[in-house]
PDB file of C-alpha atoms in Angstrom:
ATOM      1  CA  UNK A 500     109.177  75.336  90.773  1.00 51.00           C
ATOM      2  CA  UNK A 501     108.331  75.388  94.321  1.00 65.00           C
ATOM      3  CA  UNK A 502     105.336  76.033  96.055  1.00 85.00           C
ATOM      4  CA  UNK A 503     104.077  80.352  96.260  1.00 94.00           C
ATOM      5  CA  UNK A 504     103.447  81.435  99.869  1.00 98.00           C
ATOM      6  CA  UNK A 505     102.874  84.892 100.801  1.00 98.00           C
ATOM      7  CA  UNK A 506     103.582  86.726 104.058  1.00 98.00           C
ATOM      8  CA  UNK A 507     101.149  86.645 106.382  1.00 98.00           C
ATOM      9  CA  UNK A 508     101.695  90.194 107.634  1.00 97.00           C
ATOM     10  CA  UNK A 509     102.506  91.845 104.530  1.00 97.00           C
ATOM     11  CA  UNK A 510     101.210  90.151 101.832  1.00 98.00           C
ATOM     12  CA  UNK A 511     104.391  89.826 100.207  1.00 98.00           C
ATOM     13  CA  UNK A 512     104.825  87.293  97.519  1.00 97.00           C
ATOM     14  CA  UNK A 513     108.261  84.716  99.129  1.00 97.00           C
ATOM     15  CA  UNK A 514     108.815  82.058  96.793  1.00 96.00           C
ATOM     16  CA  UNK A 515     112.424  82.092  97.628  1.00 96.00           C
ATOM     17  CA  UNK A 516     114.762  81.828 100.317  1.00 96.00           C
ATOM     18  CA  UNK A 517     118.685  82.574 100.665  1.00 95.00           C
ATOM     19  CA  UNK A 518     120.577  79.584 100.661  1.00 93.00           C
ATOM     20  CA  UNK A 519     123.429  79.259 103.273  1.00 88.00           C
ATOM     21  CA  UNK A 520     125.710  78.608 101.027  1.00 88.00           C
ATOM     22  CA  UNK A 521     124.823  81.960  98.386  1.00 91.00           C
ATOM     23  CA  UNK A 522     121.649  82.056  96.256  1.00 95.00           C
ATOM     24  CA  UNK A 523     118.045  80.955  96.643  1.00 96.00           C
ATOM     25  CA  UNK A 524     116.111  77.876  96.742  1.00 95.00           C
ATOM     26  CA  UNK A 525     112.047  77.227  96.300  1.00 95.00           C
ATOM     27  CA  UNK A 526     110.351  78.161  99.958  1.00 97.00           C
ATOM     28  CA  UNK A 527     109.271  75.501 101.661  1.00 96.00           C
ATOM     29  CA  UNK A 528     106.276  74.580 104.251  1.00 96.00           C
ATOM     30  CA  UNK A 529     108.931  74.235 106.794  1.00 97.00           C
ATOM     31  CA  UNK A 530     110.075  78.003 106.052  1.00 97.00           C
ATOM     32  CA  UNK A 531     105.959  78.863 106.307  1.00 98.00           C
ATOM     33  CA  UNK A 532     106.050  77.663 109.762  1.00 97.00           C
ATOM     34  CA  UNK A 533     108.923  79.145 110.818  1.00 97.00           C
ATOM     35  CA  UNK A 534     108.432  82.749 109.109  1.00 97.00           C
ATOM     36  CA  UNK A 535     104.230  82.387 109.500  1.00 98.00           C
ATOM     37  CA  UNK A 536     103.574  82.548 105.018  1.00 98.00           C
ATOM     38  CA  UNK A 537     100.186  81.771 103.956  1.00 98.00           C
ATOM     39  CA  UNK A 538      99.546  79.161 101.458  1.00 98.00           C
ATOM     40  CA  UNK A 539      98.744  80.842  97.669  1.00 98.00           C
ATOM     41  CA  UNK A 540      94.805  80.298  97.064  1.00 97.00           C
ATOM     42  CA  UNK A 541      96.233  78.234  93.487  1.00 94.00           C
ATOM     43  CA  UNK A 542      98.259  75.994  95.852  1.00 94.00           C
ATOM     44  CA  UNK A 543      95.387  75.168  97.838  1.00 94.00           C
ATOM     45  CA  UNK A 544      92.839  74.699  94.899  1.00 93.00           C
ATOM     46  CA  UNK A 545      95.638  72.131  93.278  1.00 89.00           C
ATOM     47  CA  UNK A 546      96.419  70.437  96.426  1.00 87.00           C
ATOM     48  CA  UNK A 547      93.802  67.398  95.875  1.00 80.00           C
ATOM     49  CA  UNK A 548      95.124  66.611  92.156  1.00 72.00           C
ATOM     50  CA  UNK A 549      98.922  66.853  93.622  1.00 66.00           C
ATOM     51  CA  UNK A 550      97.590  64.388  96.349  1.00 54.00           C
ATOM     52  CA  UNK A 551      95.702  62.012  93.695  1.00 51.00           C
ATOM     53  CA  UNK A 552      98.841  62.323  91.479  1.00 49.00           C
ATOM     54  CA  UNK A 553     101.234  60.762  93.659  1.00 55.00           C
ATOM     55  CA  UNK A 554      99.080  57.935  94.803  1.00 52.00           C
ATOM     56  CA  UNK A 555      98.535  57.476  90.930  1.00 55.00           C
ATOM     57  CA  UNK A 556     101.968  57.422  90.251  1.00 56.00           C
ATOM     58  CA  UNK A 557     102.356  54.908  92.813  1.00 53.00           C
ATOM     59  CA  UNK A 558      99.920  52.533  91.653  1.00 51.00           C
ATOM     60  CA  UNK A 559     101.650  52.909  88.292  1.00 54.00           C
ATOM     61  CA  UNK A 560     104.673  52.036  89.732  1.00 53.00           C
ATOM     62  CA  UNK A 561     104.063  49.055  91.243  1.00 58.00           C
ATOM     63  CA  UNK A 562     101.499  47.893  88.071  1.00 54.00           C
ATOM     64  CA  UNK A 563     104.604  48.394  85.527  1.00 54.00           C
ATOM     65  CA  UNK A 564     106.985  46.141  88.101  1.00 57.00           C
ATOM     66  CA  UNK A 565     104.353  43.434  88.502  1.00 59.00           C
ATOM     67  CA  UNK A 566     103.683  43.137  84.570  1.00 54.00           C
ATOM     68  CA  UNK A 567     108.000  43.694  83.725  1.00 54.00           C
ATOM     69  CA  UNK A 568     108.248  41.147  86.392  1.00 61.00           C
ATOM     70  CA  UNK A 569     106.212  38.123  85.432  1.00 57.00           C
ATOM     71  CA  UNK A 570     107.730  35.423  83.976  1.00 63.00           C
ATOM     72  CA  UNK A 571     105.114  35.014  81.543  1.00 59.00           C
ATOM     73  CA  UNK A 572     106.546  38.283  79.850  1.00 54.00           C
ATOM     74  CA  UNK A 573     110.200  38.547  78.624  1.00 56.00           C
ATOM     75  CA  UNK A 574     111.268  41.600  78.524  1.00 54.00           C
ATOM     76  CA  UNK A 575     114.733  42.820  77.301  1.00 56.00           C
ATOM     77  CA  UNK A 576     116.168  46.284  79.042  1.00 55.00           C
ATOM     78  CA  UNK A 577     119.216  47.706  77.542  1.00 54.00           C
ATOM     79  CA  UNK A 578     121.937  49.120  79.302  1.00 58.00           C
ATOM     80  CA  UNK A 579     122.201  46.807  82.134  1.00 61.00           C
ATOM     81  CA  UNK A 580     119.349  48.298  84.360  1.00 62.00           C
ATOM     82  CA  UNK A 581     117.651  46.410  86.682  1.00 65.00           C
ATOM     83  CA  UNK A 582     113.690  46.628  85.856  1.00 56.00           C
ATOM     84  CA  UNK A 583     112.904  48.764  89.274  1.00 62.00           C
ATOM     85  CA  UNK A 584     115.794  51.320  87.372  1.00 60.00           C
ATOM     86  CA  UNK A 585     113.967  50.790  84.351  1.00 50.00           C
ATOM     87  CA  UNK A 586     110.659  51.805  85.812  1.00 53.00           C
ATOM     88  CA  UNK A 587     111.899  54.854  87.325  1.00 58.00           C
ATOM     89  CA  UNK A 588     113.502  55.892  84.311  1.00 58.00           C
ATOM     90  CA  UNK A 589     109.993  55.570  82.256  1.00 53.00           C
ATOM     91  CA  UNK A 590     108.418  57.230  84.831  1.00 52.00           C
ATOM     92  CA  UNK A 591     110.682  60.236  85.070  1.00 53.00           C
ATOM     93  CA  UNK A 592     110.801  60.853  81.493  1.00 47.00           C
ATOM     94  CA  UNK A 593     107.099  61.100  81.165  1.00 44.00           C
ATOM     95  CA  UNK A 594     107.664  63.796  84.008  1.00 46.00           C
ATOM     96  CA  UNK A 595     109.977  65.390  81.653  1.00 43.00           C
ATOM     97  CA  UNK A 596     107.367  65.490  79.259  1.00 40.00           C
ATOM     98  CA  UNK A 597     104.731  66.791  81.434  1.00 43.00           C
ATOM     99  CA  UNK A 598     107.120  70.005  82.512  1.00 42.00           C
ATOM    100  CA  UNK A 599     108.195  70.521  78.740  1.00 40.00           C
ATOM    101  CA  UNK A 600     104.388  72.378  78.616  1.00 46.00           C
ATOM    102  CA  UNK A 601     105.761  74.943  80.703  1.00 53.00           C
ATOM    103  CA  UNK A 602     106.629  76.947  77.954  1.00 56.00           C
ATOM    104  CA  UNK A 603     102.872  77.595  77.542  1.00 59.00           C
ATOM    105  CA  UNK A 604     102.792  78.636  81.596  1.00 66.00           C
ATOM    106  CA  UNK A 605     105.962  81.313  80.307  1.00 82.00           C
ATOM    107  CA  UNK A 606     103.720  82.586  77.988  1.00 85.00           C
ATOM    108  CA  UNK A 607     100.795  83.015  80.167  1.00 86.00           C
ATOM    109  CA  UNK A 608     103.672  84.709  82.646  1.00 90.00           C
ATOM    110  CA  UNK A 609     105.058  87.022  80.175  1.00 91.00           C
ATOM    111  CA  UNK A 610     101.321  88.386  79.072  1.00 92.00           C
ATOM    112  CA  UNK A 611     100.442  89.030  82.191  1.00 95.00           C
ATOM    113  CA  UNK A 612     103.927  91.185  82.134  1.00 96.00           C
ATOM    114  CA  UNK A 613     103.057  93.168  79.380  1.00 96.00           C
ATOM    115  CA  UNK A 614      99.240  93.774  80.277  1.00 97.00           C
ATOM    116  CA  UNK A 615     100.592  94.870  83.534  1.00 97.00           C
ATOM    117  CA  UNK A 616     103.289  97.593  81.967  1.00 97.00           C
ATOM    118  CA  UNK A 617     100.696  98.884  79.517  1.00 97.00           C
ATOM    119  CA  UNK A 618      97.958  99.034  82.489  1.00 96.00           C
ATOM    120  CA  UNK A 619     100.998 101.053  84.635  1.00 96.00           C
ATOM    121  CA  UNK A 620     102.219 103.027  81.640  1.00 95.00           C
ATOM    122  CA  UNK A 621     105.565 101.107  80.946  1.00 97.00           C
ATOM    123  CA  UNK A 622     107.336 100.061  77.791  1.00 97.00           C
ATOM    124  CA  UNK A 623     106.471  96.177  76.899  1.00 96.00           C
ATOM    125  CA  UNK A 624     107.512  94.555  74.221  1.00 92.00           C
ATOM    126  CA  UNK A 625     105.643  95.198  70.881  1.00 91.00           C
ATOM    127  CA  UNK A 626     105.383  91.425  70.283  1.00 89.00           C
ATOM    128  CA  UNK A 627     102.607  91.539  72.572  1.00 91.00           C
ATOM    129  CA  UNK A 628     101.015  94.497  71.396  1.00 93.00           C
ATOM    130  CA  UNK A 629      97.840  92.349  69.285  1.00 91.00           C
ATOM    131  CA  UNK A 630      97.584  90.592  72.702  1.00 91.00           C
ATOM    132  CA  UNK A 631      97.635  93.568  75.077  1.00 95.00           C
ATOM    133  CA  UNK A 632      95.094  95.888  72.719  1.00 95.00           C
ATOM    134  CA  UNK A 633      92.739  93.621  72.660  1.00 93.00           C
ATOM    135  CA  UNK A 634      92.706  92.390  76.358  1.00 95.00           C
ATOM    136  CA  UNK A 635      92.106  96.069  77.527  1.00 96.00           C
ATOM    137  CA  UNK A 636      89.630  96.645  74.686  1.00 95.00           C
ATOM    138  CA  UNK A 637      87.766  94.272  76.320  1.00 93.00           C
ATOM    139  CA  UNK A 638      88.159  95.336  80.183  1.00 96.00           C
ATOM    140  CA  UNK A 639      85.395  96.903  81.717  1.00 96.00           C
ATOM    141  CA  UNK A 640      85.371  99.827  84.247  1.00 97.00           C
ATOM    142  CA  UNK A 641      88.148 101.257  84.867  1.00 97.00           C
ATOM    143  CA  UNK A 642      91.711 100.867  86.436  1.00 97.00           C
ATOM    144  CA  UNK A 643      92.714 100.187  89.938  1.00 98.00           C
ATOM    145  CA  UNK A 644      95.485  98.017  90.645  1.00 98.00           C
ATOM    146  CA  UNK A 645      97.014  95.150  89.015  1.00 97.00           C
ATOM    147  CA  UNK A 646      99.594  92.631  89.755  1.00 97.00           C
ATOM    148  CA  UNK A 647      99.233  93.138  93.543  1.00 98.00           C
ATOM    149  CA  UNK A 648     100.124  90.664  96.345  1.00 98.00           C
ATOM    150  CA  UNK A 649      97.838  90.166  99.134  1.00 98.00           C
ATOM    151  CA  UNK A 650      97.248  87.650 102.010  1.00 98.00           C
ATOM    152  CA  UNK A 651      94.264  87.433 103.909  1.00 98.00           C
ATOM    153  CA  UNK A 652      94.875  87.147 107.798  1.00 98.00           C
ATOM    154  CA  UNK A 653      90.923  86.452 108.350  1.00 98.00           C
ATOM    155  CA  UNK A 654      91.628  83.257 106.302  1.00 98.00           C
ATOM    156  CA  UNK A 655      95.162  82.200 105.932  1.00 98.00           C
ATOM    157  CA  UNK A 656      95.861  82.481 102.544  1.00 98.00           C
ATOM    158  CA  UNK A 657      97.261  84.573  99.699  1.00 98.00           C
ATOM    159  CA  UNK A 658      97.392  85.556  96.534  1.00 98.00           C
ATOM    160  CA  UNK A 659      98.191  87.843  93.514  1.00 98.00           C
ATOM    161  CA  UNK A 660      95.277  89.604  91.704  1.00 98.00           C
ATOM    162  CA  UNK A 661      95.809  90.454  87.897  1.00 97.00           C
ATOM    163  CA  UNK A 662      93.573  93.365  87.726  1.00 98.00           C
ATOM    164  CA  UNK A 663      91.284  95.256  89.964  1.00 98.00           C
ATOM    165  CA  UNK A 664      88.662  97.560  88.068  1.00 98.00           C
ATOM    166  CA  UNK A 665      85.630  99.707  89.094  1.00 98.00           C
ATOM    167  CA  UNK A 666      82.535  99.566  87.718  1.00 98.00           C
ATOM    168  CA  UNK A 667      79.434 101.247  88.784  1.00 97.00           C
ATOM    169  CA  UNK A 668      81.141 102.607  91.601  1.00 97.00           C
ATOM    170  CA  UNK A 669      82.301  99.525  93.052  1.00 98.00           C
ATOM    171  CA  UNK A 670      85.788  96.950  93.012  1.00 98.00           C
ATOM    172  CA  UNK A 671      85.314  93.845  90.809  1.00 98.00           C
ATOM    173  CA  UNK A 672      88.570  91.619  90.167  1.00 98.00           C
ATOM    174  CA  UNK A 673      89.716  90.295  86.807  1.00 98.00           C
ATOM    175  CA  UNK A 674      91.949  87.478  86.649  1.00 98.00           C
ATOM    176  CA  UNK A 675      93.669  86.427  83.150  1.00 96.00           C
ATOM    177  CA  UNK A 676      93.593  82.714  82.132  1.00 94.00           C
ATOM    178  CA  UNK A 677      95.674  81.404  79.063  1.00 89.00           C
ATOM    179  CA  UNK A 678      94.473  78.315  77.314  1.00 86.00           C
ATOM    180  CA  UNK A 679      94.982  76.197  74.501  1.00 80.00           C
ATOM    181  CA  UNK A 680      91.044  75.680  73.702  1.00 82.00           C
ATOM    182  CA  UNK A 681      89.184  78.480  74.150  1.00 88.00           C
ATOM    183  CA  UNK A 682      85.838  77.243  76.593  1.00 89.00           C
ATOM    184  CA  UNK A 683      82.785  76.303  74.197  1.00 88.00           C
ATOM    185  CA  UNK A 684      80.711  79.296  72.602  1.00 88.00           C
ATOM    186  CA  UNK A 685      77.922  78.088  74.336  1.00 90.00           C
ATOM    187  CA  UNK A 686      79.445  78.021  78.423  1.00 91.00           C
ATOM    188  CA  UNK A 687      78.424  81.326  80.318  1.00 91.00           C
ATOM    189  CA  UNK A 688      80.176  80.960  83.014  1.00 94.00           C
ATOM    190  CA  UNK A 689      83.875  79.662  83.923  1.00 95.00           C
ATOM    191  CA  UNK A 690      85.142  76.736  85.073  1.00 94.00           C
ATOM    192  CA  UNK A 691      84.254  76.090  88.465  1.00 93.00           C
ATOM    193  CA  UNK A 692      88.188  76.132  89.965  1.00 93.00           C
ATOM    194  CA  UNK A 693      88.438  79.241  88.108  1.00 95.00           C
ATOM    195  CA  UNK A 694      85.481  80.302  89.713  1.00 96.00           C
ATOM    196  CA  UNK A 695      86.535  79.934  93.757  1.00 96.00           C
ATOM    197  CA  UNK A 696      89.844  81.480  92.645  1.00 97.00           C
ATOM    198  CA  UNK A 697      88.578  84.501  91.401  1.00 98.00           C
ATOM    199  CA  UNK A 698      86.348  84.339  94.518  1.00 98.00           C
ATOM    200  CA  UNK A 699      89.286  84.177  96.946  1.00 98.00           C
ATOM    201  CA  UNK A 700      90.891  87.008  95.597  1.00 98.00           C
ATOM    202  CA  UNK A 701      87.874  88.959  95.775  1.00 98.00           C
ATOM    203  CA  UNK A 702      87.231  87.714  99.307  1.00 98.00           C
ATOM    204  CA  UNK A 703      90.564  88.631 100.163  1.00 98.00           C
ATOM    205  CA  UNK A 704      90.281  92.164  98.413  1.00 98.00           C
ATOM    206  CA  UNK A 705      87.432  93.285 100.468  1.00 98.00           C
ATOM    207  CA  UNK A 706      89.357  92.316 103.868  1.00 98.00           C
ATOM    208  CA  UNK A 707      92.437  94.195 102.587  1.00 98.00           C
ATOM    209  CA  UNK A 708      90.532  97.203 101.591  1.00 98.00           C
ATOM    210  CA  UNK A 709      87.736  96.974 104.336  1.00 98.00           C
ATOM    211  CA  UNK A 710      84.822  96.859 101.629  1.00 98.00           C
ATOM    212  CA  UNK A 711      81.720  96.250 103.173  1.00 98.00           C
ATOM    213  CA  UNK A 712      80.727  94.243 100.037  1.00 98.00           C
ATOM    214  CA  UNK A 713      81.757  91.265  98.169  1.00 98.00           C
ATOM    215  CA  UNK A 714      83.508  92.151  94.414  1.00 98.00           C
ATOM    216  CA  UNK A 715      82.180  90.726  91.693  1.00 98.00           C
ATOM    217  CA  UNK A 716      84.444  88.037  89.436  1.00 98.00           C
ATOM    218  CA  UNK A 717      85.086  87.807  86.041  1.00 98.00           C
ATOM    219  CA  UNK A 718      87.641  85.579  84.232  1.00 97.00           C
ATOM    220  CA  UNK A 719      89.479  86.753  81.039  1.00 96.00           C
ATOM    221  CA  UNK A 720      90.392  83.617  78.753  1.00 95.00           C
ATOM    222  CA  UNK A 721      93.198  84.488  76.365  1.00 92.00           C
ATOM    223  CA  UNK A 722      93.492  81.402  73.562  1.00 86.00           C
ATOM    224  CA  UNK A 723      97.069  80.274  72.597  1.00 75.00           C
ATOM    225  CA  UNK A 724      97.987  76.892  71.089  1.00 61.00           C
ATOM    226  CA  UNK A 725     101.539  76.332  71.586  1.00 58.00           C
ATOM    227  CA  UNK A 726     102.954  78.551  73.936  1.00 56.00           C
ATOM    228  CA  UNK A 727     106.616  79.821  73.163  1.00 54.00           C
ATOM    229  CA  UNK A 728     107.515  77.110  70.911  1.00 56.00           C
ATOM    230  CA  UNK A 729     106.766  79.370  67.810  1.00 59.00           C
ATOM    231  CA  UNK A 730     106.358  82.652  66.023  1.00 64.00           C
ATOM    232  CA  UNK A 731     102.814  82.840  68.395  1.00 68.00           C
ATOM    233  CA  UNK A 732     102.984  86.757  67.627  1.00 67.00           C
ATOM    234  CA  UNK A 733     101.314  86.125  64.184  1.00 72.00           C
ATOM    235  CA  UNK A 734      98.435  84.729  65.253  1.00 76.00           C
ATOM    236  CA  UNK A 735      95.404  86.631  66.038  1.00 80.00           C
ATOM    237  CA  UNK A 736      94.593  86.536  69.072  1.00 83.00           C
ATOM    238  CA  UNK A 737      90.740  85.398  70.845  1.00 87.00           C
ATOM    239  CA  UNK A 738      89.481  86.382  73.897  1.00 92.00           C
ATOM    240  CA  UNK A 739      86.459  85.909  76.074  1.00 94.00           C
ATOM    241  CA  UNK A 740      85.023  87.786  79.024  1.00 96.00           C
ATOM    242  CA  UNK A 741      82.920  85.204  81.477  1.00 97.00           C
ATOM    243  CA  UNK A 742      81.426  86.588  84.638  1.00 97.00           C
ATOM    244  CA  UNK A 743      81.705  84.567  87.669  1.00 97.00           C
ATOM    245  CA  UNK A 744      77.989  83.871  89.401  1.00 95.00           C
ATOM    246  CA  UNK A 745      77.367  83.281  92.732  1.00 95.00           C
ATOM    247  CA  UNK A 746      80.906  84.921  93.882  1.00 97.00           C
ATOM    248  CA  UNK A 747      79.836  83.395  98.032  1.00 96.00           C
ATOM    249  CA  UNK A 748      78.799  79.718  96.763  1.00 95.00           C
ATOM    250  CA  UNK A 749      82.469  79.372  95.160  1.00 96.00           C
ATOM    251  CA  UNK A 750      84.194  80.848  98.151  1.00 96.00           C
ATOM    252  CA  UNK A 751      82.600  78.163 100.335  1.00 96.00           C
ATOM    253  CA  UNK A 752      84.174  75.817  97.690  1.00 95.00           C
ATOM    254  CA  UNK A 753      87.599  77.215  98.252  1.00 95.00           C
ATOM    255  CA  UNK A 754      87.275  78.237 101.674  1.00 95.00           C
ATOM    256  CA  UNK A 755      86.049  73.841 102.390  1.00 94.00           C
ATOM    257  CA  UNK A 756      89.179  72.890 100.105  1.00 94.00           C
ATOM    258  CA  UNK A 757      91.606  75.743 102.288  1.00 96.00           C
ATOM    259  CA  UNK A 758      90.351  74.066 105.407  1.00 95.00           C
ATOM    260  CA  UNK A 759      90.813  70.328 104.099  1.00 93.00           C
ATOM    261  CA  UNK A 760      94.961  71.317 103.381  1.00 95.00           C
ATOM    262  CA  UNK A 761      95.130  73.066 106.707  1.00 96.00           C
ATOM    263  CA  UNK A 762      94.284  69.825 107.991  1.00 95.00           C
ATOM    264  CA  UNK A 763      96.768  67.547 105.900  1.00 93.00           C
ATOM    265  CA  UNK A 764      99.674  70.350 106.581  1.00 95.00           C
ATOM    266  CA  UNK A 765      98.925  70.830 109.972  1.00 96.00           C
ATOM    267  CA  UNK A 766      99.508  73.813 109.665  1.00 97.00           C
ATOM    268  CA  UNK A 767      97.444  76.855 110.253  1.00 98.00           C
ATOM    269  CA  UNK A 768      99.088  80.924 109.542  1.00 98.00           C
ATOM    270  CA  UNK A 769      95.919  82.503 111.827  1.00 97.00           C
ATOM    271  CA  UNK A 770      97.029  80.447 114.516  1.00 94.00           C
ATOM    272  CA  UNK A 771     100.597  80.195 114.989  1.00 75.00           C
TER     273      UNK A 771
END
């Protein structure tokens, strides 16, 4: 999957383009800059691991040629490959390995789907129905919006917010996080990435809406083990409600890392 850019006048989420040729392909920065998208605030929080991944992959590289390629080592490669072939070929299966956990990033997709419908009043299916009762057991306030795309023209950036709730009279933002290990009984507050992600949305919230405060985060972790490789409906389900502190310090986090991939991209949505 391509990279998720929103439009910077709209807010609208365009992870696809038309081909010329008949159907779509991922959007690309070079469609940003032509059509002005923002980058999505989890693009820009991932951007320094995707940077330190290729220059690790690299170094791997060039470590498994130099230890194939020593003629202290004999090494037999079936299949008459050369050992640069051989290399890649390692390599790109461990990539197919690495995408083969996207059937626990499906699951994650297709809760989100059905907490959305039951939030909006639509039929979801009943598979999900241990999952979705207890997730809005467990909401506070009550409903605003959910599932809605957004981009921030103060900032450059954009987004899709799970939930929006009021509580007390004011906006907070909820954002949904599957994982395999639930965090430890004794953390009180979410991970820090989670943390300035929540924060951009609420940052961006408050433009959209013209608040004249700052919502306050909370991340809902939702535990499952193996994704969609099983019959996941029978197991019962955890959850855990964590309230993001400090909502400005972790918006300076992700507003410093926004900057930083404006910088590698050249490329800047406020100011084209």
């Amino acid at each position: 999957m391509g990279e998720h850019w929103y439009d910077y006048a709209t807010g609208k989420a365009r992870y696809e383009m038309p081909k010329k040729g008949g159907g779509v392909r991922p959007a690309s920065l070079a469609d940003a800059r032509r059509h002005r998208f923002c980058p999505s605030s989890t693009g820009i929080l991932k951007f320094p691991f995707d940077e330190k991944h290729a220059l690790t992959q690299h170094f791997v590289k060039e470590s498994l040629l130099a230890v194939l390629s020593s003629p202290d080592i004999k090494v037999e490669i079936k299949g008459g490959r050369t050992i640069d072939e051989h290399v890649r070929m390692v390599l790109e299966s461990r990539q197919e390995q690495r995408e083969d956990s996207s059937a626990s990033a499906d699951w994650g997709t297709q809760l989100h789907d059905a907490v959305n419908k039951a939030l909006t009043g639509q039929v979801y299916d009943q598979k999900w129905v241990k999952w979705v009762e207890l997730i809005l057991s467990n909401l506070i306030g009550s409903h605003v919006a959910s599932e809605v795309d957004l981009a921030s023209q103060q900032h450059g950036y954009g987004g899709r917010i799970d939930m929006v709730r009021r509580v007390a009279g004011k906006d907070v933002i909820l954002d949904i996080k599957t994982t395999a290990k639930m965090p430890a009984t004794e953390r009180k507050e979410p991970y820090a990435e989670h943390c300035s992600q929540v924060a951009s949305y609420a940052t961006m919230w408050a433009e959209n809406q013209k608040l004249d405060y700052l919502p306050q985060g909370y991340i809902v972790y939702v535990q499952n083990e193996t994704g969609l490789t099983r019959q996941w409906w029978n197991d019962e389900p955890q959850i855990r409600l964590l309230e993001v502190p400090d909502m400005p310090k972790h918006f300076a986090a992700f507003k410093a890392l926004l900057d930083y991939w404006k910088i590698r991209k050249g490329y800047d949505p406020c100011k084209t």
